[in-house]
Protein backbone atom coordinates (compact mmCIF):
# COMPACT_ATOMS: atom_id res chain seq x y z
CA MET A 1 20.99 -74.75 -30.61
CA LYS A 2 19.22 -73.25 -33.74
CA ASP A 3 17.46 -69.92 -34.01
CA ASN A 4 13.92 -70.45 -34.77
CA SER A 5 11.71 -68.30 -35.56
CA SER A 6 8.89 -67.20 -33.34
CA ALA A 7 6.32 -68.36 -36.15
CA THR A 8 7.84 -71.63 -36.23
CA LEU A 9 7.74 -71.91 -32.68
CA LEU A 10 4.11 -71.47 -32.25
CA VAL A 11 3.01 -74.54 -33.73
CA ARG A 12 3.95 -77.18 -31.38
CA PRO A 13 4.89 -81.17 -31.68
CA ALA A 14 2.77 -83.62 -30.23
CA ILE A 15 3.93 -84.49 -26.31
CA SER A 16 4.05 -88.02 -25.21
CA GLU A 17 2.55 -88.34 -21.70
CA ALA A 18 6.08 -89.37 -20.51
CA SER A 19 7.19 -86.01 -21.50
CA ALA A 20 4.32 -84.33 -20.14
CA ARG A 21 5.09 -85.71 -16.54
CA ASN A 22 8.78 -85.05 -17.08
CA GLY A 23 7.42 -81.46 -17.67
CA LEU A 24 4.83 -81.32 -14.24
CA LEU A 25 7.76 -82.94 -12.01
CA TRP A 26 10.27 -80.18 -13.32
CA GLY A 27 7.25 -77.51 -12.84
CA LEU A 28 6.77 -79.12 -9.27
CA LEU A 29 10.58 -78.51 -8.49
CA GLY A 30 10.53 -74.86 -9.31
CA VAL A 31 7.31 -74.50 -7.88
CA GLY A 32 8.73 -75.49 -4.22
CA VAL A 33 11.59 -73.04 -4.79
CA PHE A 34 8.89 -70.73 -5.49
CA SER A 35 6.80 -71.07 -2.44
CA PHE A 36 9.38 -69.55 -0.12
CA THR A 37 9.57 -66.32 -2.10
CA VAL A 38 6.44 -64.70 -0.03
CA ILE A 39 7.89 -65.61 3.10
CA PHE A 40 11.76 -64.57 2.66
CA THR A 41 10.46 -61.05 0.79
CA ARG A 42 8.34 -60.53 4.00
CA VAL A 43 11.62 -61.30 6.34
CA ALA A 44 14.03 -59.73 4.20
CA VAL A 45 12.09 -56.06 3.70
CA GLY A 46 11.24 -56.13 7.59
CA GLY A 47 14.89 -55.01 7.82
CA LEU A 48 15.75 -53.92 4.05
CA PRO A 49 14.44 -51.22 1.90
CA PRO A 50 11.72 -52.98 -0.85
CA LEU A 51 13.37 -51.25 -3.37
CA PHE A 52 16.92 -52.74 -2.51
CA VAL A 53 15.29 -56.40 -1.81
CA GLY A 54 13.22 -56.21 -5.32
CA SER A 55 16.59 -55.14 -7.23
CA GLY A 56 19.25 -56.23 -5.40
CA ARG A 57 18.22 -59.71 -5.79
CA ALA A 58 17.99 -59.71 -9.57
CA VAL A 59 21.92 -58.34 -9.30
CA VAL A 60 23.07 -61.32 -7.15
CA ALA A 61 21.14 -63.29 -9.75
CA ALA A 62 22.44 -61.30 -12.78
CA ILE A 63 26.19 -62.21 -11.38
CA LEU A 64 25.73 -65.88 -11.38
CA ALA A 65 23.98 -65.67 -14.44
CA ALA A 66 27.21 -63.91 -16.26
CA ALA A 67 29.32 -66.38 -14.61
CA ALA A 68 27.64 -69.35 -15.65
CA LEU A 69 27.36 -67.57 -19.32
CA GLY A 70 30.53 -67.08 -19.76
CA LEU A 71 32.25 -70.09 -18.29
CA THR A 72 29.87 -72.32 -20.60
CA ARG A 73 30.88 -70.20 -23.51
CA GLN A 74 27.05 -69.55 -24.63
CA ARG A 75 26.36 -68.04 -27.78
CA LEU A 76 24.48 -64.84 -27.79
CA PRO A 77 20.85 -64.49 -28.47
CA ARG A 78 20.23 -63.49 -32.27
CA GLY A 79 17.57 -60.95 -33.52
CA ARG A 80 14.00 -61.03 -31.91
CA GLN A 81 15.37 -63.10 -29.58
CA TRP A 82 16.33 -60.47 -27.84
CA GLY A 83 12.86 -58.42 -27.46
CA ARG A 84 11.38 -61.54 -25.99
CA LEU A 85 13.85 -61.36 -23.62
CA ALA A 86 13.20 -57.98 -22.67
CA VAL A 87 9.60 -59.41 -22.51
CA ILE A 88 10.71 -62.12 -19.76
CA ALA A 89 13.26 -59.41 -17.74
CA GLY A 90 10.46 -56.83 -17.56
CA GLY A 91 7.82 -59.72 -16.09
CA VAL A 92 9.96 -61.70 -13.94
CA VAL A 93 13.46 -59.91 -12.92
CA LEU A 94 11.35 -56.46 -12.64
CA GLY A 95 7.54 -56.70 -12.23
CA PHE A 96 6.98 -59.36 -9.96
CA PRO A 97 10.05 -59.14 -7.75
CA LEU A 98 9.83 -55.06 -7.47
CA LEU A 99 5.67 -55.27 -7.21
CA THR A 100 5.71 -57.82 -4.39
CA SER A 101 8.39 -56.36 -2.52
CA TYR A 102 6.42 -53.36 -1.93
CA ALA A 103 3.12 -54.71 -1.20
CA LEU A 104 5.06 -56.85 1.48
CA THR A 105 5.94 -53.79 3.52
CA VAL A 106 2.39 -53.42 4.55
CA THR A 107 0.45 -56.89 4.00
CA GLU A 108 1.22 -60.39 5.68
CA ALA A 109 2.98 -63.46 3.82
CA SER A 110 -0.22 -65.28 3.40
CA HIS A 111 -2.46 -62.26 2.59
CA GLY A 112 -0.36 -61.94 -0.48
CA ALA A 113 -0.55 -65.80 -1.42
CA VAL A 114 -3.89 -64.45 -1.73
CA VAL A 115 -3.58 -62.91 -4.85
CA ILE A 116 -0.64 -64.78 -6.27
CA ALA A 117 -2.78 -67.91 -6.01
CA LEU A 118 -4.49 -66.24 -9.26
CA LEU A 119 -1.04 -66.96 -10.75
CA PRO A 120 -1.68 -70.44 -12.81
CA ALA A 121 -4.97 -69.01 -14.30
CA ALA A 122 -2.80 -66.45 -15.59
CA THR A 123 -0.12 -68.27 -16.64
CA ALA A 124 -2.71 -70.75 -18.35
CA VAL A 125 -4.42 -67.66 -20.47
CA ALA A 126 -1.14 -66.26 -20.89
CA ALA A 127 0.23 -69.80 -21.89
CA VAL A 128 -3.11 -70.20 -24.25
CA TRP A 129 -2.32 -66.49 -26.17
CA ARG A 130 1.28 -66.47 -26.55
CA GLY A 131 1.96 -70.35 -27.27
CA ARG A 132 -1.41 -71.21 -28.99
CA GLU A 133 -2.22 -74.09 -26.97
CA ARG A 134 -5.94 -75.41 -27.40
CA PRO A 135 -7.22 -76.61 -23.91
CA PRO A 136 -10.52 -78.44 -23.87
CA GLY A 137 -13.42 -76.86 -21.60
CA ARG A 138 -12.79 -79.65 -18.88
CA PHE A 139 -9.51 -78.08 -18.35
CA TRP A 140 -10.70 -74.60 -17.65
CA VAL A 141 -13.42 -75.89 -15.33
CA ALA A 142 -10.64 -77.43 -13.26
CA ALA A 143 -8.31 -74.36 -13.95
CA GLY A 144 -11.01 -72.36 -12.66
CA LEU A 145 -12.76 -74.21 -9.53
CA GLY A 146 -8.67 -74.67 -8.63
CA ALA A 147 -8.13 -70.70 -8.46
CA VAL A 148 -11.35 -70.38 -6.80
CA ALA A 149 -10.35 -72.94 -4.45
CA ALA A 150 -6.29 -72.01 -3.81
CA VAL A 151 -7.78 -68.13 -3.39
CA GLY A 152 -10.72 -69.48 -0.80
CA PHE A 153 -8.24 -71.01 0.83
CA ALA A 154 -5.67 -68.44 1.16
CA ALA A 155 -8.34 -65.57 1.71
CA GLY A 156 -9.60 -67.96 4.84
CA GLN A 157 -6.07 -68.27 6.42
CA SER A 158 -5.36 -64.35 6.02
CA GLY A 159 -8.50 -63.51 7.72
CA GLY A 160 -10.36 -62.67 4.19
CA LEU A 161 -9.97 -60.95 1.11
CA ARG A 162 -9.20 -57.22 2.01
CA LEU A 163 -8.49 -55.59 -1.28
CA GLY A 164 -6.38 -52.34 -1.18
CA TRP A 165 -3.57 -50.48 -2.95
CA PRO A 166 -0.87 -53.39 -1.85
CA ASP A 167 -3.59 -55.77 -3.78
CA LEU A 168 -2.95 -53.89 -6.81
CA LEU A 169 0.61 -54.29 -7.13
CA LEU A 170 0.31 -58.04 -5.98
CA PHE A 171 -2.27 -58.37 -9.05
CA GLY A 172 -0.06 -56.56 -11.32
CA ALA A 173 2.87 -58.69 -9.68
CA VAL A 174 0.58 -61.90 -11.24
CA VAL A 175 -0.05 -60.48 -14.62
CA ALA A 176 4.01 -59.56 -14.96
CA ALA A 177 4.98 -62.94 -14.03
CA ALA A 178 2.15 -64.77 -16.13
CA ILE A 179 3.30 -63.02 -19.26
CA GLY A 180 7.30 -63.25 -18.38
CA TYR A 181 6.59 -67.73 -17.82
CA ALA A 182 4.54 -68.12 -20.63
CA GLU A 183 7.46 -66.26 -22.75
CA GLY A 184 10.30 -67.73 -20.97
CA GLY A 185 8.66 -71.54 -21.69
CA LEU A 186 8.63 -71.03 -25.01
CA LEU A 187 11.97 -68.86 -25.34
CA ALA A 188 13.54 -71.75 -23.44
CA ARG A 189 12.70 -74.22 -26.46
CA GLU A 190 14.89 -72.11 -28.48
CA LEU A 191 18.13 -71.15 -26.13
CA GLY A 192 17.15 -73.43 -23.00
CA ALA A 193 15.73 -73.19 -19.70
CA TRP A 194 18.89 -71.99 -17.63
CA GLN A 195 20.22 -70.12 -20.81
CA THR A 196 16.74 -68.42 -21.17
CA VAL A 197 16.53 -66.96 -17.32
CA SER A 198 20.53 -66.20 -17.39
CA TRP A 199 20.11 -64.11 -20.33
CA ALA A 200 16.85 -62.38 -19.22
CA LEU A 201 18.98 -61.45 -16.03
CA VAL A 202 21.97 -60.14 -17.67
CA LEU A 203 20.28 -58.05 -20.32
CA ALA A 204 17.85 -56.59 -17.37
CA SER A 205 21.04 -55.79 -15.05
CA PRO A 206 21.92 -52.23 -15.94
CA VAL A 207 18.69 -51.47 -14.31
CA MET A 208 18.55 -53.36 -11.67
CA VAL A 209 22.16 -52.14 -10.70
CA VAL A 210 21.01 -48.42 -10.72
CA LEU A 211 17.87 -49.46 -8.57
CA THR A 212 20.12 -50.80 -6.08
CA LEU A 213 22.63 -48.18 -5.82
CA VAL A 214 19.55 -45.65 -5.43
CA ALA A 215 17.95 -47.87 -2.51
CA ALA A 216 21.69 -47.96 -0.87
CA GLN A 217 22.40 -44.56 -1.79
CA GLU A 218 21.99 -43.53 2.18
CA GLY A 219 24.60 -46.22 3.11
CA VAL A 220 24.09 -50.15 2.97
CA PRO A 221 21.53 -51.27 4.48
CA ARG A 222 21.37 -53.08 7.99
CA ALA A 223 19.49 -55.80 8.60
CA SER A 224 19.76 -58.96 10.82
CA VAL A 225 21.45 -62.16 9.96
CA GLY A 226 18.08 -63.87 8.77
CA GLN A 227 17.19 -60.91 6.82
CA TRP A 228 20.24 -61.18 4.86
CA LEU A 229 20.24 -64.91 4.54
CA ALA A 230 16.43 -64.30 3.20
CA PHE A 231 17.69 -61.71 0.94
CA GLY A 232 20.34 -64.54 -0.46
CA TYR A 233 17.85 -66.66 -1.01
CA LEU A 234 15.72 -64.63 -3.15
CA GLY A 235 18.73 -63.48 -5.29
CA VAL A 236 19.98 -67.32 -5.51
CA MET A 237 17.29 -69.43 -5.45
CA SER A 238 13.75 -67.63 -6.34
CA MET A 239 15.75 -65.14 -9.11
CA PHE A 240 18.06 -68.03 -10.39
CA LEU A 241 18.23 -71.29 -9.59
CA GLY A 242 14.39 -71.96 -9.20
CA PHE A 243 13.75 -70.92 -12.98
CA PHE A 244 16.03 -73.44 -14.27
CA ALA A 245 13.23 -76.25 -13.34
CA TRP A 246 10.03 -73.95 -14.30
CA TYR A 247 11.44 -72.95 -17.52
CA HIS A 248 12.57 -76.57 -18.29
CA GLY A 249 9.06 -77.86 -17.39
CA LEU A 250 7.11 -74.56 -19.45
CA ALA A 251 9.66 -75.88 -22.22
CA ILE A 252 8.56 -79.27 -22.12
CA GLY A 253 4.83 -78.33 -21.94
CA PRO A 254 2.08 -78.49 -22.48
CA MET A 255 2.38 -74.70 -20.33
CA ALA A 256 -1.59 -74.83 -19.45
CA ARG A 257 -1.20 -77.89 -17.91
CA VAL A 258 2.46 -77.69 -16.40
CA SER A 259 1.00 -73.73 -14.63
CA GLN A 260 -1.37 -75.24 -12.83
CA VAL A 261 0.86 -77.18 -10.53
CA GLN A 262 1.11 -73.48 -9.18
CA LEU A 263 -1.90 -74.07 -7.75
CA VAL A 264 0.11 -76.06 -4.82
CA GLN A 265 2.30 -72.85 -3.92
CA PRO A 266 -0.40 -70.74 -1.85
CA VAL A 267 -0.44 -74.09 0.41
CA MET A 268 3.13 -74.52 0.67
CA SER A 269 3.76 -71.07 1.24
CA ILE A 270 1.29 -70.86 3.79
CA ALA A 271 2.74 -74.09 5.60
CA TRP A 272 5.92 -72.09 5.48
CA ALA A 273 4.63 -68.91 7.41
CA GLY A 274 3.73 -71.22 10.13
CA LEU A 275 7.05 -72.91 10.32
CA PHE A 276 9.10 -69.44 9.72
CA LEU A 277 6.56 -66.77 10.87
CA GLY A 278 4.92 -68.73 13.56
CA GLU A 279 1.33 -68.40 11.54
CA ARG A 280 -0.89 -70.56 13.13
CA ILE A 281 -1.54 -74.01 11.33
CA THR A 282 -5.58 -75.25 11.79
CA VAL A 283 -7.30 -78.37 10.48
CA GLY A 284 -9.06 -76.32 8.39
CA THR A 285 -5.77 -75.53 6.90
CA LEU A 286 -4.79 -79.22 6.04
CA LEU A 287 -8.31 -79.95 4.36
CA GLY A 288 -8.19 -76.43 2.30
CA GLY A 289 -4.86 -77.70 1.25
CA LEU A 290 -6.00 -80.87 0.27
CA ALA A 291 -9.07 -79.25 -1.60
CA VAL A 292 -6.42 -76.97 -3.43
CA ILE A 293 -3.89 -80.00 -4.35
CA GLY A 294 -7.02 -82.07 -5.31
CA CYS A 295 -7.93 -79.58 -7.89
CA ALA A 296 -4.41 -79.47 -9.31
CA ALA A 297 -4.40 -82.72 -9.47
CA LEU A 298 -7.55 -82.60 -11.61
CA ALA A 299 -6.40 -80.14 -14.02
CA VAL A 300 -2.96 -81.36 -14.87
CA ARG A 301 -4.24 -84.51 -15.58
CA THR A 302 -6.42 -83.15 -18.16
CA ARG A 303 -5.23 -84.12 -21.85
CA LEU A 304 -4.37 -81.38 -23.83
CA LYS A 305 -5.18 -81.10 -27.66
CA LEU A 306 -1.74 -79.61 -29.54
């Protein structure tokens, strides 16, 4: 494991099509895990305080991360890597979980997918800015069409795009996650995918433990078995194991291209909403989902200049 400088990593070597396909497959696996996040967050906050859900799941993940790092005797990050880990922790350990937890106390899971559908485009922008990737114009056309299709699809399923303060929280969550994804994808090339998310979780754990204790100060939260299981999924899968695949895919890259597999996430999330929350799935849902997936396929098939 080499402690390369940030400047060195910004020059990305050529990526073969075989490697790019592997990156897409790993990214898709991560998206599959993340597609349950909005649904299970909505379930969990139905019986648990949003602060407890947003911070407690990070504590669960941090315990697993510390155990994995200790058992495998990973070397401590060095120098600027700690600052970059702080950026990742701020985006995907603190920002996204807390903002979505509060937003989903008052808005439906399918409506949450409307705003979160913008995440692929936001991640692509962050990847271009941070990783100095140079997508051609047709990539941005495909990504833009995908964002419009994803938002239109999710908005249609949630009864329209109704902007309010929960949407501002969700927009903030999108920005936080996009920055955390891009920085995590870069740092994973140095530390490794699971090591990157594990160190970010450990770094943020003191803050998240304090927030969890504040949320539980009135006693141990009481919830149904299903709500606790949803909370467990968020801690083990959404906050920990899902990032193994996602950061590995972004590290293989190109990040802007891999990020576009997230376009299928709102389709999957709304499918899970129908299955777990009883929301109606129509023929329009299926047709809209196919349109979104088609845009995602067009974006990921675009060759990037690296």
